[in-house]
Amino acid sequence: MESVDPAEVGKKKNFATLKAEIIDTGLCTRCGGCVGVCPDDALEIGDVLGDSLPQQKGDCNDCGLCHTACSGGEVIFPQLNEQVFGQQPKNMLLGQYENIFVGHASEGGVRSQGASGGVVTAVLCHLLATGEVDGAIVLGMDEAEPWKSEVRIARTPAEVQAAAQSKYSLSPVNTIFRELDDLPGRFAYVGLPCQVHSLRKLQAAGHPAACKITHVIGSYCGTILQFDAVRSFLRNNGVRDIEQITDLQYRAGEWPGQMQVTLKSGEVIALKKFYANYLIPFFMVDRCKLCTDLANEFADIACGDAWAPVYEERGLGWSLVMGRTKKGAALLESMAAQGKLSLNPLEEESAVSMHSHMLDFKKRGAFLRMERRQKRGLPVPEYGFKPNDIPRERRIFEAVLGSIFWLCSLGVSRWLVEHFPVKITGQLFEQARLAWKRLTRTTKRKGLGHTSFTVVDNKRDKS
Ligand SMILES: Cc1cc2nc3c(=O)[nH]c(=O)nc-3n(C[C@H](O)[C@H](O)[C@H](O)COP(=O)(O)OP(=O)(O)OC[C@H]3O[C@@H](n4cnc5c(N)ncnc54)[C@H](O)[C@@H]3O)c2cc1C
């Protein structure tokens, strides 16, 4: 591995500088883009069930493509908005959109197998069935090692359906660009916000593999977890060997689903999704705390859970669906007209309200956490915008939240949570979350809807 002369950092564009600027400083999102575009196949994801960070395995020719693909450092939202939509969004919390719905796949099986309402799967199946794309990039589970996720190109609706549901452990999806290089045709793609950032940056640069992707379906993303979350959950249930797993699902069964592990012995270990959320503060990937995109703002179509009591009480599976580009919006309307999707229009205000806590976490909290990093002399991502005024109450709230995250990240806390009955932890966590939500409704949301944002020219600010 080449070592970096500090004077070269920020100048020479090769993997050594990417490592020094992004990976070693904790800014890597693990989107997998750098590995996927390396023309010399010189990069790989190391320790896939651990940190999942890119590492060098061969000679680097200094082409700089890994920097272009990187979503960890510079993702300039105003530029991406111009590139994807030709305009800036009116609502900075949700991003640009043409239409918003609550709905689900019409086909019962697709809906019930989906993480939310099965809309992502239904859209991908439709695109394949109509021949609009030749393949769909999806994240399924590895057949041979069913505890690992596996990115692949689905060629049939059945293959798309087999990859339904959310996988909450680190999965560097954009490594797949490597395979697209040699394949003819057009492709649909489903990815998290950071993965879509990398894809859009590559499309802006005219990267051939990225330009084969004609339809970008994005899932909302609050945070992603380290695989250690699964290990901890299993150990808590007396299982120490992940090779005992024959099936791992993060959202099995009826919406909102449950974390469910089936073992070779036939035993099934399961925990309701809202209870399994107890794993989040302990195993959240640190970089997610600096991400400012919950709603996959640069996708053609973005989908999340329709978190509102009125839908949660009904069960069955409900998605919040946004047609962002004109193409995405028209596709949703056409599928609804053909009876493939059941969609009801949703007001912008309700879309914000369904996710107000996570929007706040991303649109104000992330900037406060960046401020803190900067005070400690650490680099932060550049997004090209920032919120103007963040009230004092929100800053105090962030300090409390930061302390909780810090406490949970300690080895001793992880050990304790692993040795406490998981069902009780889950219940306590859920009760605490609901109480916290009620208590902080005013503090957290205060001014959220009225938060204004300023475009920041980082290049000029730096000079
Ligand atoms: C890590 C993660 C965090 C999320 N956080 C939130 C949140 O905070 N709030 C919210 O409302 N929604 C969140 N979601 C989205 C939600 O869980 C559903 O994925 C979304 O609502 C789509 O549901 P669906 O039934 O239409 O998808 P499905 O029809 O089940 O299809 C899901 C598709 O997503 C792909 N996929 C699954 N996991 C990943 C992954 N890790 N990376 C890339 N592609 C993947 C699969 O290939 C599949 O095609 C998150 C999803 C993930 C993966």
Coordinates of C-alpha atoms and ligand atoms in Angstrom, one line a residue:
M1 CA 0.0 0.0 0.0
E2 CA 1.4 3.3 -1.1
S3 CA 1.9 5.8 1.7
V4 CA 0.6 9.4 1.3
D5 CA 2.7 12.5 1.5
P6 CA 0.4 14.9 3.5
A7 CA 1.1 17.6 0.9
E8 CA -0.5 15.4 -1.7
V9 CA -3.8 14.9 0.2
G10 CA -6.6 16.7 -1.7
K11 CA -4.5 16.9 -4.9
K12 CA -3.5 13.5 -6.3
K13 CA -6.5 11.4 -7.1
N14 CA -5.7 7.8 -6.4
F15 CA -6.8 5.2 -3.9
A16 CA -4.0 6.1 -1.4
T17 CA -5.4 9.7 -1.1
L18 CA -9.0 8.3 -1.0
K19 CA -8.0 6.2 1.9
A20 CA -6.3 9.0 3.7
E21 CA -9.0 11.6 3.1
I22 CA -12.2 9.5 3.4
I23 CA -11.6 6.0 4.7
D24 CA -9.2 6.6 7.5
T25 CA -11.1 9.7 8.6
G26 CA -14.4 7.8 9.1
L27 CA -16.2 9.4 6.1
C28 CA -16.6 6.2 4.0
T29 CA -20.3 5.3 3.5
R30 CA -19.5 1.8 2.2
C31 CA -21.5 2.4 -0.9
G32 CA -19.0 0.2 -2.8
G33 CA -18.7 2.7 -5.7
C34 CA -14.9 2.9 -5.6
V35 CA -14.5 -0.9 -5.8
G36 CA -17.2 -1.1 -8.6
V37 CA -15.5 1.4 -10.9
C38 CA -11.8 0.6 -10.5
P39 CA -10.7 -0.3 -14.0
D40 CA -7.8 -2.3 -12.8
D41 CA -9.9 -4.4 -10.4
A42 CA -7.4 -3.2 -7.8
L43 CA -9.9 -2.7 -4.9
E44 CA -12.1 -5.0 -2.8
I45 CA -14.3 -4.7 0.2
G46 CA -12.3 -6.1 3.2
D47 CA -13.9 -7.8 6.2
V48 CA -17.4 -8.0 4.7
L49 CA -19.0 -9.0 8.0
G50 CA -16.9 -6.4 9.9
D51 CA -16.1 -2.8 8.9
S52 CA -16.8 -3.5 5.2
L53 CA -14.2 -0.9 4.1
P54 CA -12.6 -0.7 0.7
Q55 CA -9.0 -1.8 0.5
Q56 CA -6.3 -2.2 -2.1
K57 CA -5.5 -5.6 -3.5
G58 CA -3.6 -4.7 -6.7
D59 CA -1.8 -1.9 -8.5
C60 CA -3.5 1.5 -8.7
N61 CA -3.0 3.5 -11.9
D62 CA -4.0 6.9 -10.4
C63 CA -7.1 7.2 -12.7
G64 CA -9.0 9.0 -10.0
L65 CA -12.3 7.2 -10.7
C66 CA -12.6 6.0 -7.1
H67 CA -12.8 9.7 -6.1
T68 CA -15.5 10.3 -8.7
A69 CA -17.6 7.4 -7.3
C70 CA -17.1 8.3 -3.7
S71 CA -20.2 9.3 -1.7
G72 CA -18.3 9.8 1.5
G73 CA -16.7 13.3 1.0
E74 CA -18.3 15.5 -1.5
V75 CA -22.0 15.2 -2.5
I76 CA -23.1 18.6 -3.6
F77 CA -26.9 18.6 -3.3
P78 CA -27.6 21.8 -5.4
Q79 CA -25.5 20.3 -8.2
L80 CA -27.2 16.9 -8.0
N81 CA -30.6 18.6 -8.0
E82 CA -29.7 20.5 -11.1
Q83 CA -28.4 17.4 -12.8
V84 CA -31.3 15.1 -12.0
F85 CA -34.3 17.5 -12.0
G86 CA -33.0 20.7 -13.7
Q87 CA -34.2 22.7 -10.6
Q88 CA -33.9 23.1 -6.9
P89 CA -36.5 21.5 -4.6
K90 CA -39.2 23.6 -3.0
N91 CA -39.2 21.4 0.1
M92 CA -35.7 21.0 1.4
L93 CA -36.8 18.3 3.9
L94 CA -38.3 16.0 1.3
G95 CA -36.3 17.0 -1.8
Q96 CA -37.8 17.5 -5.3
Y97 CA -40.9 15.5 -6.1
E98 CA -43.7 15.4 -8.7
N99 CA -46.2 13.3 -6.8
I100 CA -46.5 11.6 -3.3
F101 CA -48.7 8.6 -2.4
V102 CA -49.4 6.1 0.3
G103 CA -49.9 2.7 -1.2
H104 CA -48.9 -0.8 -1.9
A105 CA -48.4 -3.4 -4.6
S106 CA -51.7 -4.8 -5.8
E107 CA -50.5 -8.4 -6.0
G108 CA -51.0 -9.7 -2.4
G109 CA -47.9 -11.9 -2.5
V110 CA -45.6 -9.1 -3.5
R111 CA -47.1 -6.8 -0.9
S112 CA -46.8 -9.3 2.0
Q113 CA -43.3 -10.3 1.1
G114 CA -42.1 -6.7 0.8
A115 CA -40.5 -4.7 3.6
S116 CA -43.3 -2.2 3.5
G117 CA -45.9 -2.3 0.8
G118 CA -43.9 -4.2 -1.8
V119 CA -43.8 -1.1 -4.2
V120 CA -40.1 -1.4 -5.0
T121 CA -40.5 -5.1 -6.0
A122 CA -43.7 -4.3 -8.0
V123 CA -42.0 -1.5 -9.9
L124 CA -38.9 -3.6 -10.7
C125 CA -41.1 -6.5 -11.9
H126 CA -43.1 -4.2 -14.1
L127 CA -40.0 -2.7 -15.7
L128 CA -38.7 -6.2 -16.5
A129 CA -42.0 -7.5 -17.7
T130 CA -42.5 -4.6 -20.1
G131 CA -39.0 -4.9 -21.4
E132 CA -38.1 -1.3 -20.3
V133 CA -35.0 -2.8 -18.7
D134 CA -33.0 -5.9 -19.3
G135 CA -32.1 -6.5 -15.6
A136 CA -32.6 -5.1 -12.1
I137 CA -29.9 -4.6 -9.6
V138 CA -31.1 -6.0 -6.3
L139 CA -29.8 -7.1 -2.9
G140 CA -30.7 -10.6 -2.0
M141 CA -29.3 -13.1 0.5
D142 CA -26.4 -15.4 -0.4
E143 CA -27.6 -18.9 -1.0
A144 CA -24.5 -20.6 0.3
E145 CA -24.0 -18.3 3.2
P146 CA -27.5 -17.1 4.1
W147 CA -26.4 -14.6 6.8
K148 CA -24.7 -12.5 4.1
S149 CA -26.4 -10.1 1.7
E150 CA -25.5 -10.4 -2.0
V151 CA -25.9 -7.8 -4.7
R152 CA -27.0 -9.3 -8.0
I153 CA -28.7 -8.7 -11.3
A154 CA -32.2 -10.1 -11.5
R155 CA -33.4 -11.0 -15.0
T156 CA -36.9 -12.2 -14.1
P157 CA -39.7 -11.0 -11.8
A158 CA -39.2 -14.2 -9.7
E159 CA -35.6 -13.2 -9.1
V160 CA -36.7 -9.7 -8.1
Q161 CA -39.2 -11.1 -5.7
A162 CA -36.7 -13.4 -4.2
A163 CA -34.7 -10.3 -3.2
A164 CA -37.6 -8.4 -1.6
Q165 CA -37.3 -7.0 1.9
S166 CA -34.8 -4.6 3.6
K167 CA -31.4 -5.8 4.6
Y168 CA -30.2 -3.7 7.5
S169 CA -26.6 -4.7 7.6
L170 CA -23.8 -3.0 5.7
S171 CA -24.0 -4.0 2.0
P172 CA -21.8 -2.2 -0.5
V173 CA -24.2 -2.5 -3.4
N174 CA -22.3 -0.4 -5.9
T175 CA -19.5 -3.0 -6.3
I176 CA -21.9 -4.4 -8.9
F177 CA -20.9 -1.6 -11.4
R178 CA -17.9 -3.9 -12.2
E179 CA -20.3 -6.5 -13.6
L180 CA -22.2 -4.0 -15.7
D181 CA -19.1 -3.0 -17.7
D182 CA -19.4 -6.1 -19.8
L183 CA -23.2 -6.4 -20.1
P184 CA -25.2 -4.9 -22.8
G185 CA -28.6 -3.4 -22.1
R186 CA -30.5 -1.1 -19.7
F187 CA -30.9 -1.7 -16.0
A188 CA -33.0 -0.7 -13.1
Y189 CA -31.3 -0.2 -9.8
V190 CA -32.4 -0.1 -6.2
G191 CA -30.2 1.5 -3.6
L192 CA -29.9 3.5 -0.4
P193 CA -29.3 7.3 -0.5
C194 CA -25.5 7.1 -0.2
Q195 CA -25.4 4.4 -2.9
V196 CA -27.6 6.6 -5.2
H197 CA -25.3 9.6 -4.5
S198 CA -22.4 7.6 -5.9
L199 CA -24.4 6.5 -8.9
R200 CA -25.6 10.0 -9.7
K201 CA -22.0 11.4 -9.5
L202 CA -20.8 8.7 -11.9
Q203 CA -23.7 9.4 -14.3
A204 CA -22.7 13.1 -14.2
A205 CA -19.2 12.1 -15.2
G206 CA -20.6 9.9 -18.0
H207 CA -19.3 6.6 -16.5
P208 CA -20.4 3.9 -19.0
A209 CA -21.6 1.3 -16.4
A210 CA -23.5 4.0 -14.4
C211 CA -25.1 5.3 -17.6
K212 CA -26.6 1.9 -18.3
I213 CA -28.8 2.4 -15.3
T214 CA -32.0 4.0 -16.6
H215 CA -34.3 3.7 -13.6
V216 CA -33.2 4.5 -10.0
I217 CA -35.5 3.3 -7.3
G218 CA -34.4 4.5 -3.9
S219 CA -35.3 3.4 -0.4
Y220 CA -35.6 5.8 2.5
C221 CA -32.7 5.1 4.9
G222 CA -32.4 6.2 8.5
T223 CA -29.3 4.3 9.4
I224 CA -27.6 1.0 8.5
L225 CA -26.2 -1.4 11.0
Q226 CA -22.9 -3.2 11.5
F227 CA -23.3 -7.0 11.1
D228 CA -22.3 -7.3 14.7
A229 CA -26.0 -6.4 15.4
V230 CA -27.0 -9.8 14.1
R231 CA -24.2 -11.5 16.0
S232 CA -25.3 -9.8 19.2
F233 CA -28.9 -10.7 18.7
L234 CA -27.9 -14.3 18.1
R235 CA -25.6 -14.5 21.1
N236 CA -28.4 -13.1 23.2
N237 CA -30.4 -16.1 22.2
G238 CA -27.6 -18.5 23.0
V239 CA -26.3 -19.0 19.4
R240 CA -22.6 -18.3 19.0
D241 CA -21.9 -19.7 15.5
I242 CA -23.4 -17.7 12.5
E243 CA -22.9 -20.8 10.4
Q244 CA -25.9 -22.2 12.2
I245 CA -28.1 -19.8 10.2
T246 CA -30.1 -21.2 7.3
D247 CA -32.3 -18.1 6.8
L248 CA -32.0 -14.5 8.0
Q249 CA -34.8 -12.0 7.4
Y250 CA -34.9 -8.5 8.8
R251 CA -38.5 -7.8 8.1
A252 CA -40.2 -11.3 8.0
G253 CA -44.0 -11.7 8.1
E254 CA -46.8 -9.1 8.1
W255 CA -45.8 -5.4 8.1
P256 CA -44.0 -4.0 9.9
G257 CA -42.5 -7.5 10.3
Q258 CA -39.9 -9.1 12.6
M259 CA -36.3 -9.9 12.7
Q260 CA -36.2 -13.6 12.1
V261 CA -33.4 -16.1 12.1
T262 CA -33.9 -19.8 11.3
L263 CA -31.2 -22.2 12.4
K264 CA -30.0 -25.6 11.1
S265 CA -31.7 -27.2 14.1
G266 CA -35.1 -25.9 12.8
E267 CA -35.4 -23.4 15.7
V268 CA -36.7 -20.0 14.7
I269 CA -35.7 -16.9 16.7
A270 CA -37.8 -13.8 16.1
L271 CA -38.3 -10.4 17.5
K272 CA -40.9 -7.7 16.4
K273 CA -39.3 -5.0 14.2
F274 CA -40.0 -2.2 16.7
Y275 CA -38.4 -4.3 19.5
A276 CA -35.4 -5.2 17.3
N277 CA -34.8 -1.5 16.8
Y278 CA -33.1 -1.7 20.2
L279 CA -30.0 -2.7 18.2
I280 CA -29.8 0.6 16.4
P281 CA -28.1 2.8 19.0
F282 CA -25.6 0.0 19.8
F283 CA -24.7 -0.9 16.2
M284 CA -25.5 2.0 14.0
V285 CA -22.7 2.7 11.5
D286 CA -21.1 6.0 12.7
R287 CA -21.0 7.5 9.2
C288 CA -24.8 7.4 9.1
K289 CA -24.9 10.1 11.8
L290 CA -23.4 12.6 9.2
C291 CA -25.8 11.7 6.4
T292 CA -28.4 14.3 5.5
D293 CA -30.5 12.4 3.1
L294 CA -33.3 10.3 4.6
A295 CA -35.7 10.3 1.6
N296 CA -33.4 9.2 -1.2
E297 CA -33.6 12.6 -2.8
F298 CA -32.0 11.8 -6.1
A299 CA -33.9 8.6 -7.0
D300 CA -36.5 8.5 -9.8
I301 CA -38.9 6.9 -7.3
A302 CA -38.3 6.9 -3.5
C303 CA -40.1 4.5 -1.1
G304 CA -40.3 4.4 2.7
D305 CA -42.6 3.0 5.3
A306 CA -45.9 4.8 5.8
W307 CA -45.3 5.3 9.5
A308 CA -48.7 6.7 10.7
P309 CA -51.1 5.1 13.3
V310 CA -53.8 4.9 10.7
Y311 CA -51.7 2.6 8.5
E312 CA -49.8 0.8 11.3
E313 CA -53.2 -0.3 12.8
R314 CA -54.3 -1.8 9.5
G315 CA -51.1 -3.9 9.0
L316 CA -50.7 -5.7 5.7
G317 CA -48.0 -3.3 4.4
W318 CA -48.0 0.3 3.4
S319 CA -45.4 2.4 1.6
L320 CA -44.8 6.1 1.3
V321 CA -44.0 6.5 -2.4
M322 CA -42.6 9.6 -4.2
G323 CA -42.3 10.1 -7.9
R324 CA -39.3 12.4 -8.0
T325 CA -38.4 12.8 -11.7
K326 CA -41.1 13.2 -14.3
K327 CA -40.2 9.7 -15.6
G328 CA -40.6 8.2 -12.1
A329 CA -43.9 10.0 -11.5
A330 CA -45.4 8.9 -14.8
L331 CA -44.3 5.3 -14.2
L332 CA -46.2 5.3 -10.9
E333 CA -49.3 6.8 -12.4
S334 CA -49.2 4.3 -15.3
M335 CA -48.8 1.3 -13.0
A336 CA -51.7 2.6 -10.8
A337 CA -53.9 3.0 -14.0
Q338 CA -53.0 -0.6 -15.0
G339 CA -54.0 -1.8 -11.5
K340 CA -50.5 -2.9 -10.6
L341 CA -50.1 -0.5 -7.7
S342 CA -52.8 0.8 -5.3
L343 CA -51.9 4.5 -4.6
N344 CA -53.6 7.3 -2.7
P345 CA -52.3 10.8 -3.0
L346 CA -50.6 12.1 0.2
E347 CA -50.2 15.8 1.2
E348 CA -46.6 17.0 1.5
E349 CA -47.3 17.9 5.2
S350 CA -48.3 14.3 6.0
A351 CA -45.2 13.0 4.2
V352 CA -43.1 15.2 6.5
S353 CA -45.1 14.3 9.5
M354 CA -44.7 10.5 9.0
H355 CA -40.9 10.9 9.2
S356 CA -40.5 14.1 11.1
H357 CA -38.1 12.6 13.7
M358 CA -35.8 11.0 11.2
L359 CA -36.0 14.1 8.9
D360 CA -34.9 16.2 11.9
F361 CA -32.1 13.7 12.6
K362 CA -30.8 14.2 9.1
K363 CA -31.6 17.8 8.2
R364 CA -30.6 19.4 11.5
G365 CA -29.0 16.7 13.7
A366 CA -26.4 15.8 11.0
F367 CA -25.2 19.4 10.8
L368 CA -24.9 19.7 14.5
R369 CA -22.9 16.5 14.6
M370 CA -20.7 17.8 11.8
E371 CA -20.1 21.0 13.8
R372 CA -18.9 18.8 16.7
R373 CA -16.5 16.9 14.5
Q374 CA -15.1 20.1 13.1
K375 CA -14.5 21.4 16.6
R376 CA -12.4 18.3 17.2
G377 CA -10.4 19.0 14.0
L378 CA -12.0 16.2 12.0
P379 CA -13.1 16.5 8.4
V380 CA -16.8 16.4 7.5
P381 CA -18.7 15.7 4.3
E382 CA -19.5 18.6 1.9
Y383 CA -23.2 18.8 0.9
G384 CA -23.3 22.3 -0.6
F385 CA -26.1 23.4 1.8
K386 CA -26.7 23.9 5.5
P387 CA -29.6 24.8 7.8
N388 CA -29.7 28.4 8.9
D389 CA -30.9 28.7 12.5
I390 CA -31.1 25.7 14.8
P391 CA -32.9 26.6 18.1
R392 CA -31.1 26.2 21.4
E393 CA -33.5 23.5 22.6
R394 CA -32.6 21.4 19.5
R395 CA -28.9 21.8 20.3
I396 CA -29.4 20.7 23.9
F397 CA -31.4 17.7 22.7
E398 CA -28.5 16.8 20.3
A399 CA -26.0 16.9 23.2
V400 CA -28.2 14.4 25.2
L401 CA -28.7 12.2 22.1
G402 CA -25.0 12.3 21.4
S403 CA -24.2 11.1 25.0
I404 CA -26.7 8.2 24.6
F405 CA -25.1 7.2 21.3
W406 CA -21.6 7.4 22.9
L407 CA -22.7 5.3 25.9
C408 CA -24.3 2.7 23.7
S409 CA -21.2 2.4 21.5
L410 CA -19.0 1.3 24.5
G411 CA -18.0 -2.3 24.6
V412 CA -19.4 -2.6 28.1
S413 CA -22.8 -1.4 27.0
R414 CA -22.9 -3.8 24.1
W415 CA -21.9 -6.6 26.5
L416 CA -24.7 -5.7 28.9
V417 CA -27.4 -5.5 26.3
E418 CA -26.2 -8.9 25.0
H419 CA -26.7 -10.4 28.4
F420 CA -30.1 -9.0 29.2
P421 CA -33.2 -10.9 27.9
V422 CA -33.8 -9.5 24.4
K423 CA -37.6 -9.5 24.6
I424 CA -37.5 -7.3 27.7
T425 CA -34.8 -5.0 26.2
G426 CA -36.9 -4.7 23.0
Q427 CA -40.1 -3.8 25.0
L428 CA -38.2 -1.3 27.2
F429 CA -36.6 0.2 24.1
E430 CA -40.0 0.5 22.4
Q431 CA -41.6 2.1 25.5
A432 CA -38.7 4.5 25.9
R433 CA -38.8 5.4 22.2
L434 CA -42.6 6.2 22.4
A435 CA -42.2 8.2 25.6
W436 CA -39.2 10.0 24.1
K437 CA -41.1 10.8 21.0
R438 CA -44.0 12.3 23.0
L439 CA -41.6 14.2 25.3
T440 CA -39.5 15.6 22.5
R441 CA -42.3 16.3 20.0
T442 CA -42.1 20.0 20.7
T443 CA -38.3 20.3 21.1
K444 CA -37.4 18.1 18.2
R445 CA -39.9 19.4 15.8
K446 CA -39.7 23.0 16.9
G447 CA -39.1 25.0 13.8
L448 CA -38.4 21.9 11.7
G449 CA -41.0 22.8 9.1
H450 CA -39.8 26.4 9.0
T451 CA -36.1 25.6 8.8
S452 CA -34.5 27.5 6.0
F453 CA -31.3 26.4 4.3
T454 CA -28.4 28.2 2.7
V455 CA -26.5 27.1 -0.3
V456 CA -22.8 26.8 0.6
D457 CA -20.0 27.2 -1.9
N458 CA -17.4 25.1 -0.1
K459 CA -14.8 25.7 -2.7
R460 CA -15.1 29.4 -2.3
D461 CA -15.3 29.2 1.5
K462 CA -12.1 27.2 1.5
S463 CA -10.1 29.5 -0.7
Ligands
LIG1 C1 -30.7 0.0 5.7 C2 -32.2 0.5 5.5 C3 -32.7 1.5 6.3 C4 -34.0 2.0 6.1 N1 -34.4 3.0 6.9 C5 -35.7 3.4 6.7 C6 -36.3 4.5 7.6 O1 -35.6 5.0 8.5 N2 -37.5 4.9 7.3 C7 -38.3 4.3 6.3 O2 -39.4 4.7 6.2 N3 -37.8 3.4 5.5 C8 -36.5 2.9 5.7 N4 -36.0 1.9 4.9 C9 -36.8 1.5 3.7 C10 -37.8 0.4 4.0 O3 -37.3 -0.5 4.9 C11 -38.3 -0.3 2.7 O4 -37.1 -0.8 2.1 C12 -38.9 0.6 1.7 O5 -40.1 1.2 2.3 C13 -39.4 -0.2 0.5 O6 -40.3 -1.1 0.9 P1 -40.9 -2.1 -0.2 O7 -41.8 -3.0 0.4 O8 -41.4 -1.3 -1.4 O9 -39.6 -2.8 -0.7 P2 -39.4 -4.3 -1.2 O10 -40.4 -4.6 -2.2 O11 -39.3 -5.2 0.0 O12 -38.0 -4.2 -1.9 C14 -36.9 -3.8 -1.2 C15 -35.7 -3.7 -2.2 O13 -34.7 -3.1 -1.5 C16 -33.5 -3.7 -1.9 N5 -32.6 -3.6 -0.7 C17 -32.9 -4.2 0.5 N6 -31.9 -3.8 1.4 C18 -31.0 -3.0 0.7 C19 -29.8 -2.4 1.1 N7 -29.3 -2.5 2.3 N8 -29.2 -1.7 0.2 C20 -29.7 -1.6 -1.1 N9 -30.8 -2.2 -1.5 C21 -31.5 -2.9 -0.6 C22 -33.8 -5.1 -2.2 O14 -33.0 -5.5 -3.3 C23 -35.2 -5.0 -2.7 O15 -35.3 -5.0 -4.1 C24 -34.8 1.4 5.1 C25 -34.2 0.4 4.3 C26 -33.0 -0.1 4.5 C27 -32.4 -1.2 3.6

